[in-house]
XYZ file of C-alpha atoms in Angstrom:
574
model
C -45.481 -17.497 -71.864
C -48.058 -16.040 -69.506
C -51.468 -15.591 -71.101
C -53.438 -15.097 -67.934
C -51.260 -12.819 -65.800
C -51.672 -9.079 -65.296
C -50.500 -6.626 -67.942
C -46.869 -5.842 -67.173
C -46.755 -2.220 -68.355
C -45.065 0.147 -65.917
C -43.131 2.897 -67.769
C -39.980 4.005 -65.975
C -40.892 7.657 -66.541
C -43.819 7.425 -64.105
C -41.763 5.968 -61.257
C -38.947 8.447 -61.976
C -41.113 11.567 -61.705
C -42.414 10.574 -58.271
C -39.114 11.578 -56.611
C -37.484 13.769 -59.259
C -35.173 16.639 -58.266
C -33.629 19.761 -59.779
C -30.092 18.344 -59.570
C -31.195 15.225 -61.418
C -32.828 17.407 -64.090
C -29.544 19.299 -64.622
C -27.716 16.016 -65.250
C -30.454 14.773 -67.587
C -30.509 18.120 -69.431
C -26.762 18.011 -70.171
C -26.902 14.335 -71.185
C -29.961 14.937 -73.380
C -28.307 17.822 -75.228
C -25.149 15.778 -75.893
C -27.132 12.741 -77.059
C -29.277 14.935 -79.322
C -26.135 16.296 -80.986
C -24.700 12.790 -81.380
C -27.994 11.424 -82.726
C -28.340 14.115 -85.416
C -25.852 12.808 -88.011
C -26.842 9.201 -87.324
C -30.551 9.900 -87.849
C -29.787 11.648 -91.127
C -27.375 8.947 -92.310
C -29.663 6.050 -91.366
C -32.602 7.729 -93.097
C -30.686 8.193 -96.349
C -29.154 4.694 -96.249
C -32.609 3.191 -95.685
C -33.903 4.748 -98.893
C -35.858 7.654 -97.399
C -35.016 11.339 -96.983
C -32.991 12.875 -94.118
C -36.213 14.505 -92.957
C -37.810 11.102 -92.344
C -34.749 9.977 -90.410
C -35.054 12.983 -88.091
C -38.828 12.641 -87.724
C -38.331 9.007 -86.710
C -35.718 9.971 -84.117
C -37.945 12.733 -82.702
C -41.290 10.942 -82.461
C -39.990 7.402 -81.953
C -37.316 8.498 -79.488
C -39.851 10.429 -77.417
C -42.251 7.473 -77.184
C -39.479 4.994 -76.300
C -38.358 7.225 -73.423
C -41.911 8.019 -72.282
C -43.322 4.474 -72.471
C -40.310 2.159 -72.157
C -39.125 -0.011 -69.303
C -35.511 1.213 -69.169
C -34.461 4.472 -67.497
C -31.702 5.447 -69.938
C -32.723 3.850 -73.240
C -32.402 6.119 -76.277
C -34.621 5.120 -79.175
C -34.472 5.991 -82.856
C -33.518 4.617 -86.269
C -30.494 2.289 -86.195
C -28.160 0.613 -88.649
C -29.707 -2.807 -88.041
C -32.842 -1.765 -89.947
C -31.154 -0.293 -93.008
C -31.099 -3.547 -94.972
C -34.667 -4.650 -94.263
C -36.139 -1.144 -94.667
C -34.376 -0.615 -97.997
C -35.570 -4.016 -99.210
C -39.195 -3.356 -98.214
C -39.205 0.031 -99.942
C -37.742 -1.518 -103.101
C -40.388 -4.253 -103.183
C -43.495 -2.654 -101.659
C -42.917 1.113 -101.573
C -43.168 3.533 -98.667
C -46.740 2.502 -97.855
C -45.626 -1.120 -97.633
C -42.913 -0.056 -95.168
C -45.482 1.857 -93.106
C -47.803 -1.161 -92.915
C -44.935 -3.547 -92.051
C -43.717 -1.193 -89.300
C -47.246 -0.852 -87.918
C -47.683 -4.644 -87.782
C -44.240 -4.990 -86.182
C -45.370 -2.581 -83.466
C -48.427 -4.727 -82.819
C -46.278 -7.872 -82.612
C -43.988 -6.163 -80.091
C -46.936 -5.166 -77.916
C -48.230 -8.748 -78.006
C -44.786 -10.031 -76.991
C -44.865 -7.679 -74.021
C -48.466 -8.494 -73.065
C -47.704 -12.230 -73.145
C -44.676 -11.667 -70.863
C -42.173 -12.796 -73.492
C -39.657 -10.062 -72.733
C -37.259 -12.437 -71.007
C -37.657 -15.191 -73.617
C -36.367 -12.938 -76.425
C -33.063 -12.635 -74.547
C -32.463 -16.365 -75.059
C -32.142 -16.147 -78.845
C -28.792 -17.865 -79.535
C -25.827 -15.485 -79.583
C -24.341 -16.883 -82.856
C -27.564 -15.872 -84.639
C -27.381 -12.321 -83.272
C -23.696 -12.039 -84.203
C -24.306 -13.628 -87.612
C -26.967 -11.277 -88.824
C -25.380 -8.227 -87.125
C -22.105 -8.892 -88.953
C -24.042 -9.536 -92.165
C -25.910 -6.247 -91.785
C -22.605 -4.455 -91.147
C -21.091 -5.781 -94.390
C -24.264 -4.917 -96.309
C -24.283 -1.342 -94.946
C -20.616 -0.962 -95.897
C -21.353 -2.153 -99.436
C -24.164 0.389 -99.856
C -21.785 3.307 -99.164
C -19.115 2.534 -101.772
C -20.837 4.548 -104.506
C -21.070 7.748 -102.427
C -17.700 7.328 -100.691
C -15.711 6.910 -103.933
C -17.910 9.230 -106.022
C -18.609 6.621 -108.699
C -21.692 8.530 -109.859
C -23.843 5.415 -110.270
C -27.586 6.071 -110.344
C -28.982 2.558 -110.606
C -27.059 0.275 -108.244
C -28.475 -3.281 -107.872
C -29.811 -4.151 -104.421
C -28.338 -7.697 -104.439
C -24.936 -7.940 -102.756
C -23.065 -9.879 -105.459
C -24.567 -7.882 -108.338
C -23.803 -4.637 -106.508
C -20.119 -5.487 -106.147
C -19.996 -6.585 -109.757
C -21.146 -3.101 -110.801
C -18.677 -1.460 -108.395
C -15.717 -3.415 -109.767
C -16.735 -2.569 -113.321
C -16.858 1.168 -112.520
C -13.899 1.701 -110.205
C -12.188 3.523 -113.042
C -14.725 6.354 -112.546
C -13.609 7.299 -109.017
C -13.877 11.037 -108.339
C -10.661 12.057 -106.509
C -12.255 15.072 -104.796
C -15.206 13.055 -103.463
C -12.872 10.305 -102.301
C -10.670 12.910 -100.612
C -13.691 14.300 -98.736
C -14.659 10.788 -97.657
C -11.159 9.941 -96.446
C -10.863 13.252 -94.581
C -14.215 12.603 -92.897
C -13.096 9.100 -91.956
C -9.873 10.462 -90.470
C -11.726 13.035 -88.343
C -14.161 10.392 -87.017
C -11.314 8.034 -86.099
C -9.005 10.673 -84.559
C -11.630 12.574 -82.526
C -12.169 9.886 -79.819
C -8.388 9.734 -79.330
C -8.479 13.404 -78.329
C -11.575 13.060 -76.131
C -14.077 10.194 -75.936
C -16.820 12.682 -75.095
C -16.515 14.467 -78.437
C -18.989 13.159 -81.065
C -16.630 12.311 -83.913
C -19.355 11.929 -86.548
C -20.841 15.354 -85.782
C -17.451 17.080 -85.724
C -16.589 15.458 -89.050
C -19.851 16.632 -90.604
C -19.511 20.218 -89.321
C -15.817 20.556 -90.152
C -15.831 18.817 -93.542
C -19.071 20.522 -94.632
C -17.572 23.932 -93.833
C -14.342 23.131 -95.717
C -16.191 21.777 -98.766
C -18.532 24.803 -98.826
C -15.605 27.239 -98.731
C -13.599 25.360 -101.377
C -16.544 24.928 -103.750
C -17.160 28.688 -103.648
C -13.480 29.665 -103.816
C -12.155 27.185 -106.386
C -14.044 26.870 -109.694
C -14.748 23.325 -110.843
C -14.711 21.728 -107.391
C -18.043 20.213 -106.516
C -19.012 17.367 -104.225
C -22.579 16.007 -104.179
C -24.484 17.154 -101.083
C -27.747 16.193 -99.399
C -29.392 19.211 -101.041
C -28.208 18.123 -104.494
C -29.797 14.705 -104.078
C -32.959 15.485 -102.123
C -33.612 19.163 -102.881
C -34.559 21.663 -100.189
C -35.523 19.767 -97.042
C -38.850 20.552 -95.468
C -39.028 21.917 -91.910
C -42.697 21.011 -91.487
C -43.648 18.048 -89.326
C -45.703 15.726 -91.558
C -49.408 15.479 -90.816
C -50.581 11.993 -89.867
C -51.688 9.908 -92.856
C -53.541 6.623 -93.013
C -52.990 3.735 -95.381
C -55.033 0.994 -96.969
C -55.064 -2.357 -95.205
C -56.245 -5.644 -96.661
C -55.677 -9.287 -95.776
C -53.658 -9.716 -98.955
C -51.333 -6.861 -97.946
C -51.058 -8.176 -94.385
C -50.164 -11.693 -95.580
C -47.627 -10.256 -98.006
C -45.875 -8.075 -95.425
C -46.180 -10.282 -92.339
C -42.717 -11.931 -92.754
C -41.106 -8.492 -93.038
C -43.085 -7.254 -90.020
C -41.942 -10.280 -88.033
C -38.315 -9.567 -88.960
C -38.636 -5.917 -87.885
C -40.253 -6.948 -84.584
C -37.586 -9.559 -83.772
C -34.774 -7.163 -84.706
C -36.318 -4.429 -82.574
C -36.831 -6.754 -79.616
C -33.296 -8.146 -79.771
C -31.554 -4.803 -80.228
C -33.604 -2.887 -77.652
C -33.308 -5.596 -74.974
C -29.603 -6.045 -75.719
C -29.114 -2.287 -75.315
C -31.141 -2.340 -72.089
C -29.074 -5.242 -70.718
C -25.811 -3.408 -71.440
C -27.224 -0.262 -69.799
C -28.298 -2.225 -66.708
C -24.796 -3.604 -66.355
C -23.364 -0.065 -66.263
C -25.998 1.733 -64.169
C -27.022 -1.127 -61.857
C -30.697 -0.566 -62.701
C -33.164 -3.237 -63.797
C -35.137 -3.115 -67.027
C -38.743 -4.249 -67.166
C -38.401 -6.239 -70.403
C -42.135 -6.559 -71.043
C -42.741 -2.828 -70.566
C -39.783 -2.107 -72.848
C -41.282 -4.246 -75.620
C -44.664 -2.561 -75.231
C -42.995 0.864 -75.344
C -41.089 -0.094 -78.490
C -44.342 -1.393 -79.958
C -46.169 1.881 -79.259
C -43.359 3.844 -80.946
C -43.464 1.626 -84.040
C -47.243 1.910 -84.274
C -47.242 5.724 -84.124
C -44.169 6.510 -86.268
C -45.526 5.082 -89.584
C -48.439 7.541 -89.541
C -45.853 10.337 -89.863
C -43.913 8.571 -92.604
C -41.215 7.306 -90.228
C -39.113 4.147 -90.365
C -38.746 1.466 -87.636
C -37.542 2.485 -84.175
C -35.520 0.566 -81.604
C -33.123 1.114 -78.720
C -29.702 2.317 -79.865
C -26.736 0.974 -77.874
C -24.246 3.709 -78.865
C -26.641 6.575 -78.077
C -27.765 4.896 -74.852
C -24.159 4.559 -73.692
C -23.532 8.209 -74.629
C -26.493 9.120 -72.444
C -25.084 7.154 -69.498
C -21.518 8.464 -69.781
C -22.795 12.056 -69.800
C -24.842 11.631 -66.620
C -28.293 10.674 -67.887
C -30.126 8.418 -65.442
C -33.840 8.897 -66.159
C -36.114 8.920 -69.224
C -36.144 12.726 -69.014
C -32.713 12.739 -70.707
C -34.171 10.782 -73.632
C -37.048 13.246 -73.922
C -34.598 16.196 -73.869
C -32.635 14.579 -76.707
C -35.780 14.497 -78.865
C -36.467 18.179 -78.088
C -32.918 19.053 -79.204
C -33.521 17.197 -82.482
C -36.858 18.973 -82.882
C -35.217 22.405 -82.522
C -32.557 21.445 -85.072
C -35.280 20.173 -87.395
C -37.264 23.412 -87.143
C -34.417 25.927 -87.416
C -31.265 24.352 -88.900
C -32.484 22.137 -91.744
C -31.174 24.521 -94.482
C -27.625 23.891 -93.190
C -28.114 20.118 -93.460
C -28.580 20.565 -97.218
C -24.852 21.434 -97.416
C -23.576 18.141 -95.947
C -21.567 16.125 -98.540
C -22.886 12.633 -99.269
C -19.368 11.184 -99.052
C -19.093 12.552 -95.507
C -22.283 10.694 -94.526
C -20.885 7.605 -96.256
C -17.832 7.835 -93.990
C -20.109 8.016 -90.934
C -21.908 4.838 -92.018
C -18.658 3.038 -92.834
C -17.558 3.613 -89.227
C -20.998 2.471 -88.011
C -20.700 -0.721 -90.073
C -17.195 -1.378 -88.674
C -18.460 -0.978 -85.110
C -21.438 -3.247 -85.870
C -19.302 -5.968 -87.424
C -18.021 -7.226 -84.081
C -15.177 -9.033 -85.849
C -13.451 -9.811 -82.550
C -16.597 -11.564 -81.364
C -16.783 -13.494 -84.635
C -13.183 -14.665 -84.174
C -14.041 -15.749 -80.624
C -17.068 -17.779 -81.758
C -14.877 -19.627 -84.263
C -13.254 -21.242 -81.223
C -16.689 -22.484 -80.066
C -18.351 -25.825 -80.999
C -18.899 -26.476 -84.699
C -22.666 -26.223 -84.322
C -22.379 -22.593 -83.141
C -19.961 -21.798 -85.963
C -22.336 -23.288 -88.550
C -25.272 -21.242 -87.249
C -23.193 -18.048 -87.381
C -21.845 -18.710 -90.889
C -25.235 -19.695 -92.331
C -26.974 -16.669 -90.783
C -24.199 -14.360 -92.000
C -24.239 -15.677 -95.580
C -28.042 -15.639 -95.794
C -28.098 -12.041 -94.529
C -25.513 -10.857 -97.015
C -26.385 -12.861 -100.122
C -30.125 -13.339 -99.786
C -32.409 -11.558 -97.349
C -32.468 -10.661 -93.670
C -35.965 -12.125 -93.247
C -34.793 -15.486 -94.581
C -31.627 -15.264 -92.483
C -33.484 -14.813 -89.207
C -36.065 -17.504 -89.966
C -33.531 -20.131 -91.071
C -31.073 -19.115 -88.358
C -33.713 -19.611 -85.661
C -34.741 -22.931 -87.222
C -31.116 -24.124 -87.246
C -30.643 -23.076 -83.640
C -33.796 -24.936 -82.582
C -32.719 -28.106 -84.399
C -29.239 -27.976 -82.870
C -30.704 -27.307 -79.416
C -33.045 -30.295 -79.722
C -30.164 -32.485 -80.849
C -28.087 -31.423 -77.850
C -30.971 -32.109 -75.462
C -31.542 -35.537 -76.998
C -27.827 -36.348 -76.786
C -27.701 -35.279 -73.129
C -30.949 -37.022 -72.169
C -30.136 -40.554 -71.049
C -32.403 -43.561 -70.692
C -30.963 -46.205 -68.343
C -32.190 -49.746 -67.831
C -31.841 -51.579 -64.477
C -32.565 -55.129 -63.388
C -31.735 -57.245 -60.326
C -30.405 -54.314 -58.245
C -30.961 -50.560 -58.149
C -29.003 -47.953 -56.181
C -31.564 -45.366 -55.049
C -28.929 -42.628 -54.560
C -27.175 -43.154 -57.901
C -26.710 -39.870 -59.730
C -27.052 -37.775 -56.551
C -24.589 -36.284 -54.057
C -25.877 -38.492 -51.242
C -23.157 -40.431 -49.387
C -25.508 -43.097 -48.020
C -26.472 -45.610 -50.681
C -29.610 -47.750 -50.464
C -29.597 -50.703 -52.829
C -32.970 -52.179 -53.747
C -33.358 -55.766 -54.883
C -35.348 -55.885 -58.122
C -37.236 -59.160 -58.479
C -36.899 -61.268 -61.640
C -39.466 -60.124 -64.189
C -39.127 -56.445 -63.218
C -37.317 -53.908 -65.423
C -36.572 -50.288 -64.452
C -36.228 -47.609 -67.125
C -34.962 -44.214 -65.924
C -35.448 -41.112 -68.091
C -32.906 -38.400 -67.277
C -34.156 -35.185 -68.916
C -37.323 -33.588 -70.323
C -39.777 -36.061 -71.874
C -40.535 -34.039 -75.006
C -41.173 -35.187 -78.567
C -37.542 -35.962 -79.516
C -36.825 -37.964 -76.353
C -40.243 -39.616 -76.494
C -39.349 -41.041 -79.902
C -35.958 -42.222 -78.601
C -37.635 -43.912 -75.625
C -40.276 -45.496 -77.851
C -37.572 -47.006 -80.089
C -35.768 -48.443 -77.066
C -38.962 -50.011 -75.766
C -39.758 -51.573 -79.135
C -36.332 -53.215 -79.331
C -36.894 -54.808 -75.937
C -40.429 -56.062 -76.645
C -39.053 -59.560 -77.325
C -38.388 -59.879 -73.609
C -41.754 -59.831 -71.806
C -41.314 -58.910 -68.128
C -44.116 -58.840 -65.596
C -43.595 -55.155 -64.698
C -41.884 -52.168 -66.270
C -41.059 -49.282 -63.919
C -40.573 -45.924 -65.631
C -38.551 -43.778 -63.232
C -39.239 -40.069 -63.895
C -37.517 -38.298 -60.986
C -35.353 -36.299 -63.443
C -38.174 -35.448 -65.869
C -38.965 -31.720 -65.375
C -41.818 -31.687 -67.905
C -43.615 -33.848 -70.464
C -45.151 -32.591 -73.707
C -48.065 -33.858 -75.814
C -45.870 -36.260 -77.812
C -44.403 -37.694 -74.625
C -47.899 -38.232 -73.204
C -49.049 -39.831 -76.460
C -46.070 -42.225 -76.599
C -46.515 -43.066 -72.927
C -50.174 -43.867 -73.539
C -49.281 -46.125 -76.486
C -46.655 -47.885 -74.360
C -49.133 -48.498 -71.525
C -51.808 -49.859 -73.866
C -49.405 -52.106 -75.819
C -47.882 -53.396 -72.549
C -51.269 -54.106 -71.012
C -52.272 -56.127 -74.094
C -49.445 -58.592 -73.388
C -49.983 -58.541 -69.639
C -47.178 -56.167 -68.615
C -47.856 -53.790 -65.734
C -46.553 -50.222 -66.016
C -45.540 -48.390 -62.813
C -44.532 -44.715 -62.874
C -42.067 -43.537 -60.223
C -40.790 -40.161 -58.959
C -43.382 -38.122 -60.861
C -43.178 -34.431 -59.883
C -46.273 -32.285 -59.403
C -46.115 -30.566 -62.796
C -45.750 -33.848 -64.712
C -48.429 -35.486 -62.523
C -50.919 -32.730 -63.377
C -50.207 -33.206 -67.093
C -50.752 -36.962 -66.767
C -53.994 -36.452 -64.832
C -55.338 -34.011 -67.448
C -54.520 -36.607 -70.117
C -56.209 -39.385 -68.029
C -52.999 -41.407 -67.923
C -53.696 -42.024 -64.209
C -56.983 -43.721 -65.103
C -55.271 -45.829 -67.755
C -52.304 -47.026 -65.701
C -54.118 -47.057 -62.358
C -53.902 -44.401 -59.633
C -51.926 -46.696 -57.345
C -49.390 -47.312 -60.140
C -48.122 -43.714 -59.973
C -45.634 -43.606 -57.056
C -43.791 -40.622 -55.609
C -40.632 -42.643 -54.771
C -38.722 -45.522 -56.310
C -38.828 -47.644 -53.105
C -42.625 -47.746 -53.296
C -42.533 -48.493 -57.015
C -40.032 -51.377 -56.627
C -41.957 -52.842 -53.700
C -45.185 -52.803 -55.743
C -43.446 -54.237 -58.823
C -41.811 -57.010 -56.779
C -45.195 -58.008 -55.332
C -46.756 -58.107 -58.783
C -43.849 -60.171 -60.173
C -43.939 -62.607 -57.220
C -47.699 -62.969 -57.620
C -47.218 -63.660 -61.344
C -44.581 -66.337 -60.655
C -46.729 -67.966 -57.956
C -49.670 -68.062 -60.345
C -47.528 -69.620 -63.086
C -46.127 -72.200 -60.646
C -49.657 -73.206 -59.597
C -50.673 -73.519 -63.240
C -47.675 -75.767 -63.935
C -48.391 -77.884 -60.843
C -52.067 -78.324 -61.785
C -51.102 -79.283 -65.314
């Protein structure tokens, strides 16, 4: 984490426009139009599934998508509402209302900007993969479960939000399936699945919506008694007016209440947007500025709530659509938002006709693609610790809450990481002889004679709180044997934390009380600076911190010989 460096905010749009050309604009224009068409049904579906209206889904895609492209650190990133947020957004609305969602999204935007300002863009990428897969698969199953009512036409109006209770209600009401609604859903599903087999450039979800909506409209007018619930039936006539910005009341109580949800939104946004950017970089050969991308995502999530929008992040599917259709600059992302804006202003009455079961089919396909079941199967061949993290995160996401899942999943990953580091960090003890080149690739070996009364302890790994405790326990068990000198060899210690310094200080003081000298060997510059700031050099003695083991052994041997000579004189005088 860099708290003192310069602000790393350099939007890709600015560098792109400096050498932009007409031919590049033509490519971006075509890609932007295609992505806008692909994004339309997804924005509507994600808005409805999140518990808001289709209008809000489109507004989020328009405003949020524009800001992600204009302020982000990736050239081809397409921003907007995504399936990953459906669960958390729906939960926040259920518990705290739309204003609670707006405040949580605003705070999430601020957290994202802070992550970017503190240069934490690269750190986010190191969140363990089993956690990402666990909660992504959990979200996929949760999204699928939310679409059963609309897909089968069960007609339920008060479905529980909890996963197990929800399926209990479904199973109790499966006798109320509406065959016509189910037929529309299955037909939509078939169109979405078959379309890519004809051409991968055709947006299957959009073709399904246009085709199935037209068929349902014709049949409902031609055949009496046939009716399938549409967006207009559920939400009424959709507005074509862009909402005016609105404020909301903030208080410390509200902030404390919504901070965990805001943290979850921020982490989800950071993970998904940087994952999308990484995939895009692999295809285009470009390089994302991770910190700028986080700041851009933060700006989008700060602005969108004032217009009633839901959280925004980078969308992998839409970003890849942009790339495959020739988009290479943020201009394509901006064009895609303009396409959505034109649809919003002039075609919203047609969106009222879209059947809800058709949108359910779109989200069922989205949930299948999110599930990553092949990846899950692959992780089950990994170590048991990775499997346990995945399973726990998955179950917590599905059965309890995404916020809890991320928090506990991260905690589990940290604990398992610390355990692995402690298991791999070795503490060796030497006496009598020491091979200087042991543990290196050197072919020439220099063996040092260690005088009686000298012990060498080598720490192989970071000297942080877990290892410090392990080292302290080893030293305590050997306190019965009182040598003249203890050498602590630290050539393989890349860093030392506060607990390591504290335990080292206690060791030095307790050793000095019984007349044992402590000599530190192979201390690198970073560790040396930490020891100097903690005044360990004053405590142990400046000359007792050596840069090489030969110097440390020579000093220790002299001290031990001097001790023996002194004892021999005392015995002779007695």
